[in-house]
Amino acid sequence: MLAKGFTEPTERIQKLKRAIVDAVPYVESERAVLVTESYKETEGLSPIMRRARAAEKIFRSLPITIHDNELIVGAITKNLRSTEICPEFSYEWVEKEFDTMATRIADPFRIPKETAAELKEAFKYWDGKTTSALADSYMSQETKDCISNGVFTVGNYFYGGVGHVCVDYGKVLKIGFTGIIRQVMEAMAKLDTSDPDYIKKKNFYEALIITYSAAIQFAHRYAEKAREMAAVCLDATRKAELLQIAANCDKVPEQGATNFYEACQSFWFVQILLQIEANGHSISPGRFDQYMNPYLAIDKGISHEFAQELVDCVWVKLNDINKTRDEVSAQAFAGYAVFQNLIVGGQTEDGLDATNEMSYMCMEAVAHVKLPAPSFSIRVHQNTPDEFLYRACELTRLGFGVPAMYNDEVIIPALCNRGVSLADARNYCIIGCVEPQCPHKTEGWHDAAFFNIAKVLEITLNNGKAGDKQLGPITGDITSFTNLEQLLEAYKKQMEYFVYHLAEADNCVDYAHAERAPLPFLSALVDDCIGRGKSVQEGGAFYNFTGPQAFGVADAGDSLCAIKKHVFENKEITMEQLKEALDHNFGDCCDKTCSATESTDEDRIYEAVKRILSNNGSINLADLQAQLSKPQKEVSGNKEDYAQVKRILENTPWFGNDEDEVDMIARRCGQIYSYEVEKYKNPRGGQFQAGCYPVSANVLFGKDVGALPDGRLAKTPLADGVSPRQGKDTNGPTAAAMSVSKLDHANYSNGTLYNQKFLPAALAGDDGLKHFASIVRSYFDHKGMHVQFNVIDRDTLLAAQKDPDQYKDLVVRVAGYSAQFTVLAKEVQDDIISRTEQTL
């Protein structure tokens, strides 16, 4: 048999997992209080020194917690799966949600009254001092108008710290924090005092020494805590474990690791210290198997079973890290997503297969822990062993939505095309959802914005207007267009305008982070910040990019194909008829019970809150009342005529069925976006690069898009990533994959995302495994970049909706991440349920 199955986890791992699953997420205040105290104490110091002193205060004072059964220790919060607040980036949205965060529809957190009081007091200091306030001051009103009208959003870095990076874990395992301090001191000794940058570089190096000295003390505090617990522990076995934990924390990460247990503990300290310094998400472990396997290989005294349990412990700990976001962003990242992407397999820097024992142990850990984190991925190339791919497909059949699979044959050339060396490109990892980068040499600013391609098409169809506002340029009334080329030319002009403002918004936020929140701990672990004497935020990395991602490509392609076929070629309807039908949502908005109507209270409140938050990050009752009091659109005309237009439009070959006509139009829609994006530069001296993936924003930002010519109703979800629209890929999984592979994946060097959903029966047995692996190989042979799978049936998902307490362990793939199905907002659950169920 090809299938080998997976072993059962130890009792310890089952208990640790259950504690995570049952935990109630809280907002905690300790970090916010400490960083505020530090900033008050360091008025007048340089930004990098203020950050160093803040990190020092936090590392030395944040509460220390060791939970029952843990072998790997270190936590950001006292409570499991909880979060700290970082007010230096933004805080207004937290204050406005004190009374609602526990009950909101996506990712609720409890905020005890005493915590809220402490946060309110801390927040008083930060008015006008945050990175978000500075970024907002740089943005033009035109750019803010684009954001508030749903064309794009830069909320990720606007509201939070910089993340989306993979640091040099291997360097810490090898030389420890003392080795890094030694490197910094050597670089400082070589400074030329006649260099005009001497003072700034010296200040940077001093900040690193302060930060890493405090980080060593952070680990030592855990050693002391473990010894205190051991002194009063009556269980001999646990007492011995606590003493070993203390010995490990005395040693690492101060010094290099000498065995596998120390390597696991050292890795974990790096992971949480990065999170404590700033609240940027997608701090990704990267090629875990490559830097961890050497320590497994040299550790002759460890059993395979104990080594596996340590890896499993790391997996559980990755699920303890949590984030809170504003209510609107929480819907876009639904499922408490943190995006810690860990990848195995692939190639060495000289092009040989890199699969090793740790690669397989990581798959075993996924099967044991069965939790959303990490975002587990594999790399596939032409010489990937069949055994490795079969094992990955077998893991996929378990139904957790992992691993995501990435194609070396597309990603490596795409990175080389952006100026990454061949060796560095071969060493790529995945950050966050689906974004490739060379680890510990890149500041990629991935996930820098959500860009709504479908919204740009809607604006094009309305001659630059969003509702009654002239948002984009005047590019012509669509009733004057007589062919597809004229329409595409107007679409291109609109795209030029909105991508310009996207770049402006991203660069404003980029400047704000460099000026107010450089990150010394992170910077020392990214090459070549130490050599260049500058932080990551100031351009210290070898490779610097900004990566906004688009969604709605399939919607745009299908819509333009429908117009081409039924208006320009068959002349079944006129442009006037089409526009009137779109304006009236194909007659559907005549029914006030419809979920797509503009007049429901939920939609009106959502629209009001989103627009106000997009403009200034806060809301008050007067703003809300002003938005809600605006007159609502009423429907006139013949509802049946509009429905007939919809029926005609829906008789179109859709993207996802291997039809060249529509696939090439979708390809062109995406290229117009990606080619425009790459024209721009960022403040760190790097280039913008496009991606095509939505997280779960295709649901959230679908609410900003009216009816489209593909028959889609207003405010309903858009297609996710590069996937076909839900239910439209009717010719089977191979045809769907062939359509997706025709998109220009190599030009989306910031990543693409392709979801497929299979019925479990379709992949059963060895034959199912073989067919499954062949679909992956075929898609990758045709230059697809990425694919991931949900293997689950509709009935199970519906049952979980109905009785969530019975399905708390159900994990599904949402977008570039997995999440517990029962914690997702219902509209995101519905989107997953509506995806096409493929069979072989």
mmCIF file of C-alpha atoms in Angstrom, residues 264-487:
data_model
loop_
_atom_site.group_PDB
_atom_site.id
_atom_site.type_symbol
_atom_site.label_atom_id
_atom_site.label_comp_id
_atom_site.label_asym_id
_atom_site.label_seq_id
_atom_site.Cartn_x
_atom_site.Cartn_y
_atom_site.Cartn_z
ATOM 1 C CA CYS A 264 13.613 23.550 19.720
ATOM 2 C CA GLN A 265 13.644 25.798 22.791
ATOM 3 C CA SER A 266 15.964 28.321 21.134
ATOM 4 C CA PHE A 267 13.737 28.472 18.042
ATOM 5 C CA TRP A 268 10.697 29.149 20.184
ATOM 6 C CA PHE A 269 12.271 32.007 22.104
ATOM 7 C CA VAL A 270 13.166 33.724 18.832
ATOM 8 C CA GLN A 271 9.610 33.255 17.575
ATOM 9 C CA ILE A 272 7.929 34.886 20.558
ATOM 10 C CA LEU A 273 10.496 37.661 21.020
ATOM 11 C CA LEU A 274 9.775 38.775 17.462
ATOM 12 C CA GLN A 275 6.067 38.834 18.303
ATOM 13 C CA ILE A 276 6.631 40.733 21.553
ATOM 14 C CA GLU A 277 8.756 43.420 19.907
ATOM 15 C CA ALA A 278 5.969 44.261 17.432
ATOM 16 C CA ASN A 279 2.550 42.855 16.648
ATOM 17 C CA GLY A 280 3.077 42.292 12.936
ATOM 18 C CA HIS A 281 1.635 38.988 11.870
ATOM 19 C CA SER A 282 3.086 36.340 9.541
ATOM 20 C CA ILE A 283 6.314 35.896 11.491
ATOM 21 C CA SER A 284 7.062 32.713 9.579
ATOM 22 C CA PRO A 285 9.420 29.900 10.653
ATOM 23 C CA GLY A 286 10.287 29.243 7.008
ATOM 24 C CA ARG A 287 12.417 26.182 6.140
ATOM 25 C CA PHE A 288 12.167 24.562 9.564
ATOM 26 C CA ASP A 289 13.401 21.188 8.303
ATOM 27 C CA GLN A 290 16.583 22.701 6.868
ATOM 28 C CA TYR A 291 17.874 24.501 9.963
ATOM 29 C CA MET A 292 16.532 22.009 12.539
ATOM 30 C CA ASN A 293 17.547 18.685 10.956
ATOM 31 C CA PRO A 294 21.294 19.117 11.639
ATOM 32 C CA TYR A 295 20.601 19.223 15.388
ATOM 33 C CA LEU A 296 18.513 16.084 15.158
ATOM 34 C CA ALA A 297 21.279 14.358 13.210
ATOM 35 C CA ILE A 298 23.994 15.141 15.773
ATOM 36 C CA ASP A 299 21.855 14.276 18.805
ATOM 37 C CA LYS A 300 22.711 10.621 19.315
ATOM 38 C CA GLY A 301 21.122 10.462 22.755
ATOM 39 C CA ILE A 302 17.546 11.343 21.777
ATOM 40 C CA SER A 303 14.926 8.778 20.823
ATOM 41 C CA HIS A 304 12.813 9.297 17.725
ATOM 42 C CA GLU A 305 9.670 9.278 19.878
ATOM 43 C CA PHE A 306 10.895 12.058 22.176
ATOM 44 C CA ALA A 307 12.156 14.107 19.244
ATOM 45 C CA GLN A 308 8.717 13.829 17.657
ATOM 46 C CA GLU A 309 7.053 14.882 20.905
ATOM 47 C CA LEU A 310 9.268 17.992 21.008
ATOM 48 C CA VAL A 311 8.282 18.897 17.448
ATOM 49 C CA ASP A 312 4.641 18.346 18.421
ATOM 50 C CA CYS A 313 5.143 20.677 21.414
ATOM 51 C CA VAL A 314 6.439 23.382 19.075
ATOM 52 C CA TRP A 315 3.346 22.870 16.901
ATOM 53 C CA VAL A 316 1.045 23.369 19.881
ATOM 54 C CA LYS A 317 2.926 26.478 20.992
ATOM 55 C CA LEU A 318 2.526 28.045 17.556
ATOM 56 C CA ASN A 319 -1.231 27.932 18.201
ATOM 57 C CA ASP A 320 -0.850 29.892 21.423
ATOM 58 C CA ILE A 321 0.128 33.063 19.539
ATOM 59 C CA ASN A 322 -2.893 35.196 18.727
ATOM 60 C CA LYS A 323 -3.735 38.647 17.356
ATOM 61 C CA THR A 324 -6.654 41.007 17.595
ATOM 62 C CA ARG A 325 -7.564 43.418 14.811
ATOM 63 C CA ASP A 326 -10.214 46.044 14.254
ATOM 64 C CA GLU A 327 -13.682 44.668 13.513
ATOM 65 C CA VAL A 328 -13.493 45.164 9.745
ATOM 66 C CA SER A 329 -9.987 43.673 9.439
ATOM 67 C CA ALA A 330 -11.030 40.770 11.657
ATOM 68 C CA GLN A 331 -13.584 39.815 9.025
ATOM 69 C CA ALA A 332 -10.882 39.908 6.335
ATOM 70 C CA PHE A 333 -8.601 37.667 8.452
ATOM 71 C CA ALA A 334 -11.398 35.571 9.929
ATOM 72 C CA GLY A 335 -10.406 32.634 12.135
ATOM 73 C CA TYR A 336 -7.815 34.151 14.504
ATOM 74 C CA ALA A 337 -5.297 33.936 11.683
ATOM 75 C CA VAL A 338 -1.647 34.596 12.526
ATOM 76 C CA PHE A 339 -0.090 33.127 9.339
ATOM 77 C CA GLN A 340 3.080 31.532 10.722
ATOM 78 C CA ASN A 341 4.069 29.696 7.560
ATOM 79 C CA LEU A 342 6.376 26.710 7.996
ATOM 80 C CA ILE A 343 7.588 24.938 4.863
ATOM 81 C CA VAL A 344 9.471 21.719 4.148
ATOM 82 C CA GLY A 345 10.980 20.045 1.103
ATOM 83 C CA GLY A 346 12.220 21.834 -1.987
ATOM 84 C CA GLN A 347 15.814 22.265 -3.095
ATOM 85 C CA THR A 348 19.198 23.133 -1.683
ATOM 86 C CA GLU A 349 20.976 26.285 -2.823
ATOM 87 C CA ASP A 350 22.791 24.226 -5.488
ATOM 88 C CA GLY A 351 19.584 22.695 -6.818
ATOM 89 C CA LEU A 352 19.531 19.250 -5.177
ATOM 90 C CA ASP A 353 16.510 17.777 -3.410
ATOM 91 C CA ALA A 354 16.406 19.009 0.193
ATOM 92 C CA THR A 355 13.964 16.496 1.713
ATOM 93 C CA ASN A 356 15.199 15.082 5.032
ATOM 94 C CA GLU A 357 13.964 13.247 8.127
ATOM 95 C CA MET A 358 12.620 16.438 9.688
ATOM 96 C CA SER A 359 10.460 17.035 6.600
ATOM 97 C CA TYR A 360 8.499 13.887 7.388
ATOM 98 C CA MET A 361 8.430 14.525 11.142
ATOM 99 C CA CYS A 362 6.752 17.869 10.470
ATOM 100 C CA MET A 363 3.984 16.067 8.557
ATOM 101 C CA GLU A 364 3.595 13.719 11.501
ATOM 102 C CA ALA A 365 3.273 16.731 13.812
ATOM 103 C CA VAL A 366 0.431 18.120 11.702
ATOM 104 C CA ALA A 367 -1.419 14.813 11.989
ATOM 105 C CA HIS A 368 -0.813 14.669 15.741
ATOM 106 C CA VAL A 369 -1.773 18.209 16.699
ATOM 107 C CA LYS A 370 -4.606 18.882 14.198
ATOM 108 C CA LEU A 371 -4.713 22.634 14.862
ATOM 109 C CA PRO A 372 -4.647 25.593 12.449
ATOM 110 C CA ALA A 373 -1.053 26.673 13.117
ATOM 111 C CA PRO A 374 1.437 26.590 11.664
ATOM 112 C CA SER A 375 0.355 27.309 8.103
ATOM 113 C CA PHE A 376 2.101 24.170 6.905
ATOM 114 C CA SER A 377 3.457 24.067 3.359
ATOM 115 C CA ILE A 378 5.599 21.931 1.084
ATOM 116 C CA ARG A 379 7.797 22.751 -1.889
ATOM 117 C CA VAL A 380 7.575 20.557 -5.007
ATOM 118 C CA HIS A 381 10.002 20.389 -7.919
ATOM 119 C CA GLN A 382 10.668 17.987 -10.779
ATOM 120 C CA ASN A 383 12.951 15.825 -8.625
ATOM 121 C CA THR A 384 10.763 15.784 -5.528
ATOM 122 C CA PRO A 385 10.607 12.139 -4.359
ATOM 123 C CA ASP A 386 7.273 10.444 -5.049
ATOM 124 C CA GLU A 387 7.289 9.235 -1.447
ATOM 125 C CA PHE A 388 7.350 12.843 -0.210
ATOM 126 C CA LEU A 389 4.465 13.942 -2.432
ATOM 127 C CA TYR A 390 2.395 10.849 -1.608
ATOM 128 C CA ARG A 391 2.918 11.493 2.085
ATOM 129 C CA ALA A 392 1.828 15.102 1.649
ATOM 130 C CA CYS A 393 -1.274 14.019 -0.276
ATOM 131 C CA GLU A 394 -2.034 11.482 2.438
ATOM 132 C CA LEU A 395 -1.835 14.298 4.988
ATOM 133 C CA THR A 396 -4.191 16.383 2.863
ATOM 134 C CA ARG A 397 -6.728 13.555 2.915
ATOM 135 C CA LEU A 398 -7.044 13.970 6.680
ATOM 136 C CA GLY A 399 -9.014 17.140 5.931
ATOM 137 C CA PHE A 400 -7.116 19.887 7.790
ATOM 138 C CA GLY A 401 -6.482 21.945 4.651
ATOM 139 C CA VAL A 402 -2.713 21.381 4.734
ATOM 140 C CA PRO A 403 -0.190 21.205 3.323
ATOM 141 C CA ALA A 404 -0.346 24.045 0.841
ATOM 142 C CA MET A 405 1.823 23.094 -2.132
ATOM 143 C CA TYR A 406 4.238 25.369 -4.020
ATOM 144 C CA ASN A 407 5.935 24.934 -7.377
ATOM 145 C CA ASP A 408 9.687 25.526 -7.448
ATOM 146 C CA GLU A 409 9.656 25.564 -11.254
ATOM 147 C CA VAL A 410 7.600 28.796 -11.250
ATOM 148 C CA ILE A 411 8.619 30.511 -8.013
ATOM 149 C CA ILE A 412 12.399 30.304 -8.445
ATOM 150 C CA PRO A 413 12.382 31.985 -11.910
ATOM 151 C CA ALA A 414 9.856 34.562 -10.662
ATOM 152 C CA LEU A 415 12.178 35.558 -7.803
ATOM 153 C CA CYS A 416 15.209 35.639 -10.113
ATOM 154 C CA ASN A 417 13.231 37.971 -12.371
ATOM 155 C CA ARG A 418 12.948 40.354 -9.396
ATOM 156 C CA GLY A 419 16.719 40.431 -8.894
ATOM 157 C CA VAL A 420 17.126 37.611 -6.354
ATOM 158 C CA SER A 421 20.228 35.470 -6.969
ATOM 159 C CA LEU A 422 19.687 31.885 -8.122
ATOM 160 C CA ALA A 423 21.065 30.413 -4.889
ATOM 161 C CA ASP A 424 18.857 32.677 -2.781
ATOM 162 C CA ALA A 425 15.821 31.946 -4.949
ATOM 163 C CA ARG A 426 16.356 28.202 -4.556
ATOM 164 C CA ASN A 427 16.359 28.759 -0.807
ATOM 165 C CA TYR A 428 12.959 30.490 -0.819
ATOM 166 C CA CYS A 429 10.372 29.988 1.893
ATOM 167 C CA ILE A 430 6.742 31.098 2.110
ATOM 168 C CA ILE A 431 5.647 33.990 4.295
ATOM 169 C CA GLY A 432 2.130 34.392 5.653
ATOM 170 C CA CYS A 433 -0.436 33.138 3.171
ATOM 171 C CA VAL A 434 1.404 32.341 -0.050
ATOM 172 C CA GLU A 435 4.209 34.890 -0.450
ATOM 173 C CA PRO A 436 7.668 33.640 -1.532
ATOM 174 C CA GLN A 437 10.859 35.249 -0.260
ATOM 175 C CA CYS A 438 14.483 34.473 0.376
ATOM 176 C CA PRO A 439 14.587 33.877 4.155
ATOM 177 C CA HIS A 440 16.508 36.233 6.462
ATOM 178 C CA LYS A 441 17.598 38.436 3.546
ATOM 179 C CA THR A 442 14.261 40.004 2.604
ATOM 180 C CA GLU A 443 11.982 42.758 3.823
ATOM 181 C CA GLY A 444 9.108 41.945 1.515
ATOM 182 C CA TRP A 445 6.230 43.967 2.984
ATOM 183 C CA HIS A 446 4.009 41.166 1.708
ATOM 184 C CA ASP A 447 0.279 41.555 2.212
ATOM 185 C CA ALA A 448 0.831 45.301 1.966
ATOM 186 C CA ALA A 449 -2.690 45.909 0.665
ATOM 187 C CA PHE A 450 -5.867 44.250 -0.518
ATOM 188 C CA PHE A 451 -6.676 45.528 -4.014
ATOM 189 C CA ASN A 452 -10.180 44.961 -5.356
ATOM 190 C CA ILE A 453 -9.912 44.329 -9.113
ATOM 191 C CA ALA A 454 -13.657 43.739 -9.360
ATOM 192 C CA LYS A 455 -14.288 47.155 -7.808
ATOM 193 C CA VAL A 456 -12.069 48.781 -10.441
ATOM 194 C CA LEU A 457 -14.126 47.073 -13.150
ATOM 195 C CA GLU A 458 -17.343 48.315 -11.541
ATOM 196 C CA ILE A 459 -15.946 51.855 -11.456
ATOM 197 C CA THR A 460 -14.917 51.505 -15.102
ATOM 198 C CA LEU A 461 -18.468 50.512 -16.024
ATOM 199 C CA ASN A 462 -19.645 53.698 -14.275
ATOM 200 C CA ASN A 463 -17.215 56.081 -16.013
ATOM 201 C CA GLY A 464 -15.026 56.520 -12.958
ATOM 202 C CA LYS A 465 -17.811 56.833 -10.408
ATOM 203 C CA ALA A 466 -18.254 54.932 -7.158
ATOM 204 C CA GLY A 467 -21.895 55.517 -6.338
ATOM 205 C CA ASP A 468 -22.465 59.221 -6.830
ATOM 206 C CA LYS A 469 -18.811 60.171 -6.308
ATOM 207 C CA GLN A 470 -16.427 60.759 -9.226
ATOM 208 C CA LEU A 471 -13.665 58.667 -7.720
ATOM 209 C CA GLY A 472 -11.552 57.730 -10.738
ATOM 210 C CA PRO A 473 -10.863 59.450 -14.067
ATOM 211 C CA ILE A 474 -13.567 59.935 -16.696
ATOM 212 C CA THR A 475 -12.906 57.164 -19.215
ATOM 213 C CA GLY A 476 -16.128 57.109 -21.207
ATOM 214 C CA ASP A 477 -19.747 56.099 -20.852
ATOM 215 C CA ILE A 478 -19.905 52.351 -21.451
ATOM 216 C CA THR A 479 -22.913 52.800 -23.739
ATOM 217 C CA SER A 480 -20.476 54.397 -26.216
ATOM 218 C CA PHE A 481 -18.176 51.357 -26.318
ATOM 219 C CA THR A 482 -18.528 49.042 -29.314
ATOM 220 C CA ASN A 483 -15.857 46.424 -28.639
ATOM 221 C CA LEU A 484 -13.908 44.785 -25.852
ATOM 222 C CA GLU A 485 -10.680 46.654 -26.592
ATOM 223 C CA GLN A 486 -12.323 50.002 -25.878
ATOM 224 C CA LEU A 487 -13.603 48.682 -22.567
#
